[in-house]
CSV table of C-alpha atoms and ligand atoms in Angstrom, one decimal:
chain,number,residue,atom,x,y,z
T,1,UNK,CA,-30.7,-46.0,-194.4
T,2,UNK,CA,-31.2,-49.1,-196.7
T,3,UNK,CA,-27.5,-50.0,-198.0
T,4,UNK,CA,-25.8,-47.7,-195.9
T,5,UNK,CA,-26.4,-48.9,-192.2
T,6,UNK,CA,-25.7,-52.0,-193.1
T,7,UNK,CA,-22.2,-51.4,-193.8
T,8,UNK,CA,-21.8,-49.7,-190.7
T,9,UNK,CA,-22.8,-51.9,-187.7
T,10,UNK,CA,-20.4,-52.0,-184.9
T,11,UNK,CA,-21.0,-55.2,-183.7
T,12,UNK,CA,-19.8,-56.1,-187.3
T,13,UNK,CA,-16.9,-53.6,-187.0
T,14,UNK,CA,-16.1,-55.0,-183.9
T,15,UNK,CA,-15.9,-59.2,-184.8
T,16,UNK,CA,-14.0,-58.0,-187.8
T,17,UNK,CA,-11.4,-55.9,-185.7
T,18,UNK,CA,-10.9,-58.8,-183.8
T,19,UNK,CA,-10.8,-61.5,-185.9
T,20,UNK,CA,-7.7,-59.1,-188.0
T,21,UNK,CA,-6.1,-59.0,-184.4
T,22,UNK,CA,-6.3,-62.4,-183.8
T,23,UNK,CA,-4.8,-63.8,-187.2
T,24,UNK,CA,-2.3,-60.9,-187.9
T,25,UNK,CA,1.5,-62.4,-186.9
T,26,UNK,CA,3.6,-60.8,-189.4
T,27,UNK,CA,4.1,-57.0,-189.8
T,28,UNK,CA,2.8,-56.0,-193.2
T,29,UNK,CA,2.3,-53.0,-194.8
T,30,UNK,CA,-1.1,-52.7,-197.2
T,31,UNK,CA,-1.3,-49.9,-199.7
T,32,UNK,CA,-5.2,-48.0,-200.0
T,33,UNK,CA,-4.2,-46.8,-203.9
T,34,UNK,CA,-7.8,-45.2,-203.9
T,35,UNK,CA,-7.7,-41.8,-202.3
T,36,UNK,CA,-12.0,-42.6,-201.6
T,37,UNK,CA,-10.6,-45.8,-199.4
T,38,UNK,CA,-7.8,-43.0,-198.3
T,39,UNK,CA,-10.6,-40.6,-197.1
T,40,UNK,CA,-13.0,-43.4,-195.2
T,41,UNK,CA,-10.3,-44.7,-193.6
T,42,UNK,CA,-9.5,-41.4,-191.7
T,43,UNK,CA,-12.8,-40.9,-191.3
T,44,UNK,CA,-14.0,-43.9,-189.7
T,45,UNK,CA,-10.6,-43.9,-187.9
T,46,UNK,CA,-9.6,-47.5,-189.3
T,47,UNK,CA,-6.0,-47.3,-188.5
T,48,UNK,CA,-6.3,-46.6,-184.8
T,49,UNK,CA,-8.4,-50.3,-185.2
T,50,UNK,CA,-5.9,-52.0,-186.6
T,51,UNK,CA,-2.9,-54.3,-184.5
T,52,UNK,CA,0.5,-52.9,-184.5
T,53,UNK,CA,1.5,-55.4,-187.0
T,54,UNK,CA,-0.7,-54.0,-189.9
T,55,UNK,CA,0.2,-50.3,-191.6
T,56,UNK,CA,-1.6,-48.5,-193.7
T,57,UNK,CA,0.1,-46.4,-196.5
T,58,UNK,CA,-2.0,-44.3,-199.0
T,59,UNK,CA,-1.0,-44.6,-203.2
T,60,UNK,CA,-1.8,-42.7,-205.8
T,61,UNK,CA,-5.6,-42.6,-206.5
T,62,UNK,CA,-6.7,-39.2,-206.3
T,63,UNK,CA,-7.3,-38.1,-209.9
T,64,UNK,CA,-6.9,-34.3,-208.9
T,65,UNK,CA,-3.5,-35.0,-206.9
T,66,UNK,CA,-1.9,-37.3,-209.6
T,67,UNK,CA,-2.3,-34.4,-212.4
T,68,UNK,CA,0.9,-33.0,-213.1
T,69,UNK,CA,2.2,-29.4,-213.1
T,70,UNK,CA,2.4,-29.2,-216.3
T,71,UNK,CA,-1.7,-30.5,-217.7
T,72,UNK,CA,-2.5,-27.4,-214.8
T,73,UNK,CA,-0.8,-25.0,-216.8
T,74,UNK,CA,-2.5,-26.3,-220.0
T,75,UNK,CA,-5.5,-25.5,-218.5
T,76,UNK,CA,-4.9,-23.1,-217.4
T,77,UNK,CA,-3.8,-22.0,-221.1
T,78,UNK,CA,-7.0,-22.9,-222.5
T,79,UNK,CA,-8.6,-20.9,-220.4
T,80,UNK,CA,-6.4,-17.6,-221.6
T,81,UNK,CA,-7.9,-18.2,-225.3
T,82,UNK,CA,-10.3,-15.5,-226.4
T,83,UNK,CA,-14.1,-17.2,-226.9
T,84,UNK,CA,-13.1,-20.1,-225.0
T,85,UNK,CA,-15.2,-21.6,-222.1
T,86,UNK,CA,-13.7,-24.1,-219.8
T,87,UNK,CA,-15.9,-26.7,-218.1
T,88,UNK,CA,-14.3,-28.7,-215.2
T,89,UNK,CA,-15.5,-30.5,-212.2
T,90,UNK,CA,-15.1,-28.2,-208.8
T,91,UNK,CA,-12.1,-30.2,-207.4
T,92,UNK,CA,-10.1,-29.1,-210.3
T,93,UNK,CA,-10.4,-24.8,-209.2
T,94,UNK,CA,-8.4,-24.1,-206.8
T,95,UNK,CA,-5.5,-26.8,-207.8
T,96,UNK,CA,-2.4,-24.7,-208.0
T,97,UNK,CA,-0.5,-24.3,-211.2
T,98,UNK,CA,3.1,-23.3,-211.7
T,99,UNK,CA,1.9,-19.7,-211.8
T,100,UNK,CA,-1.6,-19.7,-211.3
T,101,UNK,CA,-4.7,-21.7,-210.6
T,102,UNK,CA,-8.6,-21.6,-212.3
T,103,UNK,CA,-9.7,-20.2,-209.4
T,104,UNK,CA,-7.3,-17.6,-210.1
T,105,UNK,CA,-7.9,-17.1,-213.6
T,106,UNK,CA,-11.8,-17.1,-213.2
T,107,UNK,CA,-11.2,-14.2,-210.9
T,108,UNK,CA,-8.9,-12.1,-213.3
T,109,UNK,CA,-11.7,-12.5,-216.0
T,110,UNK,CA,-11.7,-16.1,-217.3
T,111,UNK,CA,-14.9,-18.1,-218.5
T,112,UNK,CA,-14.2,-20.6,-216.1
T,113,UNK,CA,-17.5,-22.6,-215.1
T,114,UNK,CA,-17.7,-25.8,-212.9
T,115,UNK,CA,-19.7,-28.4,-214.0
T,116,UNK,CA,-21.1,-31.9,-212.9
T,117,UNK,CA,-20.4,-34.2,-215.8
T,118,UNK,CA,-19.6,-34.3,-219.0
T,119,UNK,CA,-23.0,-33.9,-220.4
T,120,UNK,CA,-23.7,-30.3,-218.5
T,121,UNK,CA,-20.4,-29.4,-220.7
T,122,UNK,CA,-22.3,-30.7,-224.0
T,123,UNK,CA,-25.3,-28.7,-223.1
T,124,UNK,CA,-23.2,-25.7,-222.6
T,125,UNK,CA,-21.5,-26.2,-225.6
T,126,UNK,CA,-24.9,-26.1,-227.2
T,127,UNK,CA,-26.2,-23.0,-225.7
T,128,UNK,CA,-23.0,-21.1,-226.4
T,129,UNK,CA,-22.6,-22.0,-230.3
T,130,UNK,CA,-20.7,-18.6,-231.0
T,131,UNK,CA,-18.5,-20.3,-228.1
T,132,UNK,CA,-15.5,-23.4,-227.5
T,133,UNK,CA,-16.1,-25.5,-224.8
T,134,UNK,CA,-13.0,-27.0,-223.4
T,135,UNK,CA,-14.1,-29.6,-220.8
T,136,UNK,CA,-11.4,-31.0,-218.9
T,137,UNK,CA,-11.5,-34.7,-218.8
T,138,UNK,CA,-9.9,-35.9,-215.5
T,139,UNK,CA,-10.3,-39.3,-213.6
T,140,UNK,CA,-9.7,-43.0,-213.9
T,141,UNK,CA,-11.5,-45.6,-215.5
T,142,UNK,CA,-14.2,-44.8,-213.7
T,143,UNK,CA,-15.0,-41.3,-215.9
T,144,UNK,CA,-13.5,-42.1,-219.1
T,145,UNK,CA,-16.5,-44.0,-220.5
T,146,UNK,CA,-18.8,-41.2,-219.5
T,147,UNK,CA,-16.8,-38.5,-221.4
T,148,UNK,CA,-16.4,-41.0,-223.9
T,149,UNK,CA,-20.0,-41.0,-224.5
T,150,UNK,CA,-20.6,-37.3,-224.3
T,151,UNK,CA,-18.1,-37.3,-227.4
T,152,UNK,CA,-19.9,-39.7,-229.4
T,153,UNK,CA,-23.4,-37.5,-228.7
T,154,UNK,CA,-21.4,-34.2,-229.8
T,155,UNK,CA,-20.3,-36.4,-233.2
T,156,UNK,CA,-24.0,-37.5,-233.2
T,157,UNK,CA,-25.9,-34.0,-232.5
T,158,UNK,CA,-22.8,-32.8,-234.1
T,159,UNK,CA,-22.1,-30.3,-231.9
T,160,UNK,CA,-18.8,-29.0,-233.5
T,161,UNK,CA,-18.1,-26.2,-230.6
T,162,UNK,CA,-17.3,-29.6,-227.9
T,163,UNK,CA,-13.8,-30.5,-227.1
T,164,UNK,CA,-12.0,-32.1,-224.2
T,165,UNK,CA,-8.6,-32.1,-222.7
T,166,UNK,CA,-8.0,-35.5,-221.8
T,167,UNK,CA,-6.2,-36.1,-218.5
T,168,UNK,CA,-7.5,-39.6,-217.7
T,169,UNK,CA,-5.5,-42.1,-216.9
T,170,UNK,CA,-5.8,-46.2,-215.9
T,171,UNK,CA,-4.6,-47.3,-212.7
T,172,UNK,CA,-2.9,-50.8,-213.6
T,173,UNK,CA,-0.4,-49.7,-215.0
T,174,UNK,CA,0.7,-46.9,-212.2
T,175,UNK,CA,0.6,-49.3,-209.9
T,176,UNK,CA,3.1,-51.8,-211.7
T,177,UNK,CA,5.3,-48.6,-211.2
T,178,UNK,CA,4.8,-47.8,-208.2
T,179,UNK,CA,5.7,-51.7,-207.3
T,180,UNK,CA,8.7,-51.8,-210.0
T,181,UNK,CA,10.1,-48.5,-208.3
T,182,UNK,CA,10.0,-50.6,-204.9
T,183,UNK,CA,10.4,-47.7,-202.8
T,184,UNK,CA,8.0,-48.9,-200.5
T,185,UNK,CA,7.8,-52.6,-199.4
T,186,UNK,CA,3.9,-53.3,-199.9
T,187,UNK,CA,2.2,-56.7,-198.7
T,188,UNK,CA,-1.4,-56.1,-199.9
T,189,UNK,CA,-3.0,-53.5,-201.8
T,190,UNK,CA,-6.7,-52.2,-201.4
T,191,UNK,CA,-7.8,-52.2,-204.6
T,192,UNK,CA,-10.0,-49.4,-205.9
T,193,UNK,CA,-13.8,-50.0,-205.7
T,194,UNK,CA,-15.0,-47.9,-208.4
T,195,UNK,CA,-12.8,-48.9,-210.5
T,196,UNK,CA,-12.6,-52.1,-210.7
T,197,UNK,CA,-16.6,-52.2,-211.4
T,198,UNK,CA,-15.3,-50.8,-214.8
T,199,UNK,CA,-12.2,-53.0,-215.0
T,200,UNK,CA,-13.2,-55.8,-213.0
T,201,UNK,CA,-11.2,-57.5,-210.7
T,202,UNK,CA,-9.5,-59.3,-213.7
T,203,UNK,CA,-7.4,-56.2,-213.9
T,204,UNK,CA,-5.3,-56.4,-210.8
T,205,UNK,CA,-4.2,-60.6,-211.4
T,206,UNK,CA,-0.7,-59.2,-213.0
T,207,UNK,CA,-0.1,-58.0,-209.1
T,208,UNK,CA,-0.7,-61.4,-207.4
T,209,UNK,CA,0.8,-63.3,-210.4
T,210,UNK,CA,3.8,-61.6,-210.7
T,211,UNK,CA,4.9,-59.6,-207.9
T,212,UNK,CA,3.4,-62.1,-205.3
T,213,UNK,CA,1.2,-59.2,-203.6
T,214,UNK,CA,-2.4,-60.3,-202.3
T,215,UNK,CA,-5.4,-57.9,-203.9
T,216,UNK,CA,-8.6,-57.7,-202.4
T,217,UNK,CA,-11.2,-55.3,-204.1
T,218,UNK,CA,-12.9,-53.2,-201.2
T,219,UNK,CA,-15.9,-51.3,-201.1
T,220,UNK,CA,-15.7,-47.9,-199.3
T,221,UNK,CA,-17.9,-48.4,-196.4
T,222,UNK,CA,-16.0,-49.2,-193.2
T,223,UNK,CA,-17.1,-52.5,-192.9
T,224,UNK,CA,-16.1,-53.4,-196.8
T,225,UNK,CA,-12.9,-51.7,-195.7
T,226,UNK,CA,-12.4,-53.5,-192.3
T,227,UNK,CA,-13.7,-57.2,-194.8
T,228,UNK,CA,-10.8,-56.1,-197.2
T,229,UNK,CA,-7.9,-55.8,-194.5
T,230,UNK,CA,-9.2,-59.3,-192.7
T,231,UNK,CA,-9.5,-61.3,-196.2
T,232,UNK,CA,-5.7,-59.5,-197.0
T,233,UNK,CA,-4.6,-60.3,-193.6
T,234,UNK,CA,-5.7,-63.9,-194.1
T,235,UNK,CA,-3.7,-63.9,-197.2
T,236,UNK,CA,-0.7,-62.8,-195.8
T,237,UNK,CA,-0.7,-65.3,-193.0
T,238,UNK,CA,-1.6,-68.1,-195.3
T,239,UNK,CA,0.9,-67.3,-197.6
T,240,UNK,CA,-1.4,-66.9,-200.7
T,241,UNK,CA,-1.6,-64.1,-203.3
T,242,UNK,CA,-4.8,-64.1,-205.1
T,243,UNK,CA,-7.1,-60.9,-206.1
T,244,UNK,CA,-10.2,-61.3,-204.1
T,245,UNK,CA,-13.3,-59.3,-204.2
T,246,UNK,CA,-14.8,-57.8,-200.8
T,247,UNK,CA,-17.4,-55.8,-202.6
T,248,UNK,CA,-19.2,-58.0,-204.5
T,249,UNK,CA,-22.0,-55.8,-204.8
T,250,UNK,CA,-20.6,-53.7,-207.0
T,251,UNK,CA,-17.4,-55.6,-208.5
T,252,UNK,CA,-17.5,-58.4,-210.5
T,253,UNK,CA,-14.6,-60.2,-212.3
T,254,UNK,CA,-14.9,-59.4,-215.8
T,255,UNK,CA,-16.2,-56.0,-214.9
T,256,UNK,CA,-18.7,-53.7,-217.3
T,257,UNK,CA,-17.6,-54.9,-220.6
T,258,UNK,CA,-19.9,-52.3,-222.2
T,259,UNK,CA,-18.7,-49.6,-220.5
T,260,UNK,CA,-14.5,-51.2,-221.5
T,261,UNK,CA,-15.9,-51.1,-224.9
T,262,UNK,CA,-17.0,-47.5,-225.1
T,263,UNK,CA,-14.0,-46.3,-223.7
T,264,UNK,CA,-11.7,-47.8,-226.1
T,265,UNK,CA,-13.7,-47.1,-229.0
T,266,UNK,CA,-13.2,-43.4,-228.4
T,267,UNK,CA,-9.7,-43.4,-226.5
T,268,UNK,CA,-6.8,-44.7,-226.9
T,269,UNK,CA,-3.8,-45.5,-224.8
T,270,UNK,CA,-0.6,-43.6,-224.6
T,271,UNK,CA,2.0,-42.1,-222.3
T,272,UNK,CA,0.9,-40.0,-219.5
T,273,UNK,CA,2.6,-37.7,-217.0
T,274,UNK,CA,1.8,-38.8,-213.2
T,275,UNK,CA,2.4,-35.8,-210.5
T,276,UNK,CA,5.7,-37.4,-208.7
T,277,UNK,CA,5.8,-40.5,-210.4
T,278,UNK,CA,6.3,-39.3,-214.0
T,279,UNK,CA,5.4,-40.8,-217.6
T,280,UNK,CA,4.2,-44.1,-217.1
T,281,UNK,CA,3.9,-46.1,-220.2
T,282,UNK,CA,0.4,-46.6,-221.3
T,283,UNK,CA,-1.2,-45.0,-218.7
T,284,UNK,CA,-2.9,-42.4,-220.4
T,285,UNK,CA,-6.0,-41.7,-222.4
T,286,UNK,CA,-6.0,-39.8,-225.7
T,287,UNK,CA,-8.7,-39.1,-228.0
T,288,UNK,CA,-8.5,-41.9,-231.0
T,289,UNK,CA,-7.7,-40.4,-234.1
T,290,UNK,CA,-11.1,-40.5,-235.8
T,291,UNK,CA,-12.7,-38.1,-232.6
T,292,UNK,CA,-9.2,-35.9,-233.2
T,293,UNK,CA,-11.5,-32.8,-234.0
T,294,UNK,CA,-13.1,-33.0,-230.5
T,295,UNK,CA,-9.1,-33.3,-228.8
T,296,UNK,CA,-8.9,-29.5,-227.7
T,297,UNK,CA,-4.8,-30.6,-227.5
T,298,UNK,CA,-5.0,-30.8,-231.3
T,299,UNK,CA,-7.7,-28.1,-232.2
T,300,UNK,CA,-6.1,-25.2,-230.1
T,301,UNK,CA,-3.2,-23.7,-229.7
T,302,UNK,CA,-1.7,-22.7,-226.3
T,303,UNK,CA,1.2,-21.9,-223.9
T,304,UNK,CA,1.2,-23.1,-220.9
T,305,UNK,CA,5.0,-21.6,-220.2
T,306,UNK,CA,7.5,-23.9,-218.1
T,307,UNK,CA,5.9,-26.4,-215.3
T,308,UNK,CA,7.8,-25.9,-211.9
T,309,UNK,CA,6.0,-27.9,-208.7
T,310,UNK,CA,5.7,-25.7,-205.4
T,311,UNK,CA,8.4,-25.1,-203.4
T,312,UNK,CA,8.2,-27.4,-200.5
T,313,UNK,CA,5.5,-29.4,-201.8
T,314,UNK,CA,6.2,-33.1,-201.0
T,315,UNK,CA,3.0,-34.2,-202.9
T,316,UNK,CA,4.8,-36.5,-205.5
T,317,UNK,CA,6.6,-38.8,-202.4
T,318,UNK,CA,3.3,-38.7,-200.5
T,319,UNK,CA,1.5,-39.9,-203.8
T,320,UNK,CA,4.0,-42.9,-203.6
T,321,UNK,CA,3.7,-44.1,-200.0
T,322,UNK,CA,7.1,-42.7,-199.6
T,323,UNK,CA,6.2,-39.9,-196.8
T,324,UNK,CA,3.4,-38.2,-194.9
T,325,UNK,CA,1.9,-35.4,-194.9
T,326,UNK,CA,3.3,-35.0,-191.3
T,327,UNK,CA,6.5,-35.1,-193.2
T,328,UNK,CA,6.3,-31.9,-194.6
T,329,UNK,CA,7.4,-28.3,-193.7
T,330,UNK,CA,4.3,-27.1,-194.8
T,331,UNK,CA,1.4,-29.2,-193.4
T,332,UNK,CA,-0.9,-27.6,-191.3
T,333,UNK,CA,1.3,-24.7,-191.4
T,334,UNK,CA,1.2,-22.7,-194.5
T,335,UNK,CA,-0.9,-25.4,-196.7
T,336,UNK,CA,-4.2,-26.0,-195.2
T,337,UNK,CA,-7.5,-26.9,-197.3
T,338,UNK,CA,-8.4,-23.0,-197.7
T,339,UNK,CA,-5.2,-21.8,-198.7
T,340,UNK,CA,-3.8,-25.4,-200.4
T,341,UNK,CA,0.1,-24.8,-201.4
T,342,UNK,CA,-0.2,-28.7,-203.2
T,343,UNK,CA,-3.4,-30.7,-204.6
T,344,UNK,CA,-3.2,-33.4,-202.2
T,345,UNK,CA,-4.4,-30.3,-200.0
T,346,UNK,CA,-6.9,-29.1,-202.8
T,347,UNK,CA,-8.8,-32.5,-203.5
T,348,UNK,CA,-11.6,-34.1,-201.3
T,349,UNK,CA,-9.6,-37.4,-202.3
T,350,UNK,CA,-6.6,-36.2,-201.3
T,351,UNK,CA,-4.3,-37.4,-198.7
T,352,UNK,CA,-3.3,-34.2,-196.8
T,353,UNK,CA,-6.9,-32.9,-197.4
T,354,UNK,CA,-7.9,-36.5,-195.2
T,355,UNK,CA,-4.5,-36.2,-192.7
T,356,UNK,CA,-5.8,-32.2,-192.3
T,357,UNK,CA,-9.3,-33.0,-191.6
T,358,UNK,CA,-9.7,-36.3,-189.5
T,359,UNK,CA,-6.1,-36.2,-188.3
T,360,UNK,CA,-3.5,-38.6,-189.4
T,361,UNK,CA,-1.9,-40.8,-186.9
T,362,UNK,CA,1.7,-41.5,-185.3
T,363,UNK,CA,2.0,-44.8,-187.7
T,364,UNK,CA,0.8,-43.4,-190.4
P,1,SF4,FE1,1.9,-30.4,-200.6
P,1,SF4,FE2,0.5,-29.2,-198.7
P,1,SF4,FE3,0.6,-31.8,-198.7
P,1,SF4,FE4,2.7,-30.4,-198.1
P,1,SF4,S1,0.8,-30.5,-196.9
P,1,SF4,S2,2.6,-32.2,-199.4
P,1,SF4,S3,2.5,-28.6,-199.4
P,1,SF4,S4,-0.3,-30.4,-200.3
């Protein structure tokens, strides 16, 4: 297939496995903060190609996992409000609560509905005018601009019955505090792909600059992947720290400045809660006051109760690099994808979901 196979030839896998073998000295550890580059590199089995010297630790980039207790429960809550319709993406279901999940509350007589974007919530806000939408707005910078412009069409169509919870959040500043924690030691991060076609790779120079990491941008093929490691091992052996793009295809260092503009024009920065991290300054995205009457947070009123996280769920430290999922009690055991106990079970993205399905490995 045109644009797929390409990234995938193993005689291209196989010079670039070597050549990271041959220039890797030092042990370093890189951190994948994208749980997409979390979920290929299981797949394609890139750690078991990779010398002893390099490790691979996963971050926090699964928008599902990162979520914390407590936005579940407001969902949750939304979706206990008489004429209320909640829209979400499918990841989002079976995400366990303190007390419940959508899944859950679908099945006890909720108007839950999944949808595909942003827009299929518009148009079901528009065919249900005696109705509320609540769409849940989850994701990083990739999403935002696309909810942010299916809130300028409900202003425009004025379509008064739209509203949106907004979860999303921006991914510089998690991973300054992930780094200023310094619970891990981290030589090179894998910068998100998707992301950074929004941000560009402008967004990650704080990281070389001032905490002396190398970044390299990576696609999410496994030869972008494999590309990404080799340009960071280089890096690391020549002693630089620069941000470097290995998918220029996609990624370019201003990024889309149209799509930056947009999302700032209806959002607004502020606080946010990160599952096992916490509030991280400026991390989050709330509706600007001028779209307030489409903030469901602000037009309805709910009660979500008290957030607790599940007992023996050790999603937050896995979400920092800290442990495994082979670290916990519950792995494999009681949490597996069909009856998830955490969301890093629940998500495609996440990392138990990719340790669970392709297997994680004794270094990992
Ligand atoms: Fe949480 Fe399940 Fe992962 Fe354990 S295996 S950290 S319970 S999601």
């Amino acid at each position: 297939m045109k644009f797929i196979d390409e990234f995938r030839r193993s005689d291209l896998a196989k010079g670039l496995v070597s050549r990271i073998a041959q220039r890797s000295k030092n042990n370093v550890r890189f951190m994948e903060f994208c749980g997409g580059h979390t979920v290929a590199i299981f797949k394609y089995g890139i750690r078991q190609l990779l010398p002893p010297t390099i490790e691979m630790v996963s971050g926090p980039g699964c928008p599902v996992c990162v979520t914390a207790n407590s936005d579940i429960d407001k969902c949750i809550a939304f979706s206990q409000l008489s004429d209320v319709i909640v829209a979400t993406f499918g990841d989002m279901l079976k995400v366990p609560g303190s007390r419940s999940s959508l899944q859950r509350a679908k099945a006890e007589g909720a108007d839950v509905r999944m949808v595909y974007s942003a827009l299929d919530a518009l148009s079901m806000a528009r065919d249900n005018p005696d109705k509320s939408v609540v769409f849940l707005g989850i994701g990083f910078e990739t999403t935002a601009p696309t909810i942010a412009a299916s809130i300028l069409q409900a202003q425009e169509q004025k379509i008064k019955n739209y509203h949106v919870f907004s979860m999303h959040k921006l991914t510089p500043p998690v991973v300054k505090a992930v780094l200023n924690a310094g619970e891990v030691k981290i030589g090179g991060i894998v910068c998100p792909g998707h992301v950074s076609v929004i941000t560009g790779s402008q967004a990650w120079e704080f990281v070389a600059k001032d905490y002396g990491i190398p970044c390299v941008v990576s696609g999410f093929e496994p030869l972008d992947i494999l590309q990404c490691i080799a340009m960071l091992v280089e890096q690391v052996e020549g002693g630089r720290s620069e941000v470097e793009i290995a998918y220029s295809r996609g990624v370019c260092h201003e990024g889309n400045v149209e799509a930056q503009k947009l999302m700032h024009r209806v959002f607004q920065s502020s606080p946010a809660e990160w599952r096992g991290i916490g509030r991280v300054p400026g991390s989050g995205l709330k509706l600007a006051e001028k779209y307030s009457r489409f903030d469901a947070e602000r037009v309805f009123e709910i009660e979500p109760g008290e957030s607790y996280e599940p007992e023996g769920c050790i999603c937050g430290e896995v979400l920092r690099g800290v442990r495994t999922p082979n670290d916990c009690a519950l792995f494999n055991t009681i949490c597996t994808p069909q009856s998830p106990v955490g969301p890093c079970m629940v998500s495609s993205e996440g990392t138990c979901a990719a340790y669970y399905l392709y297997g994680g490995d004794s270094r990992g």
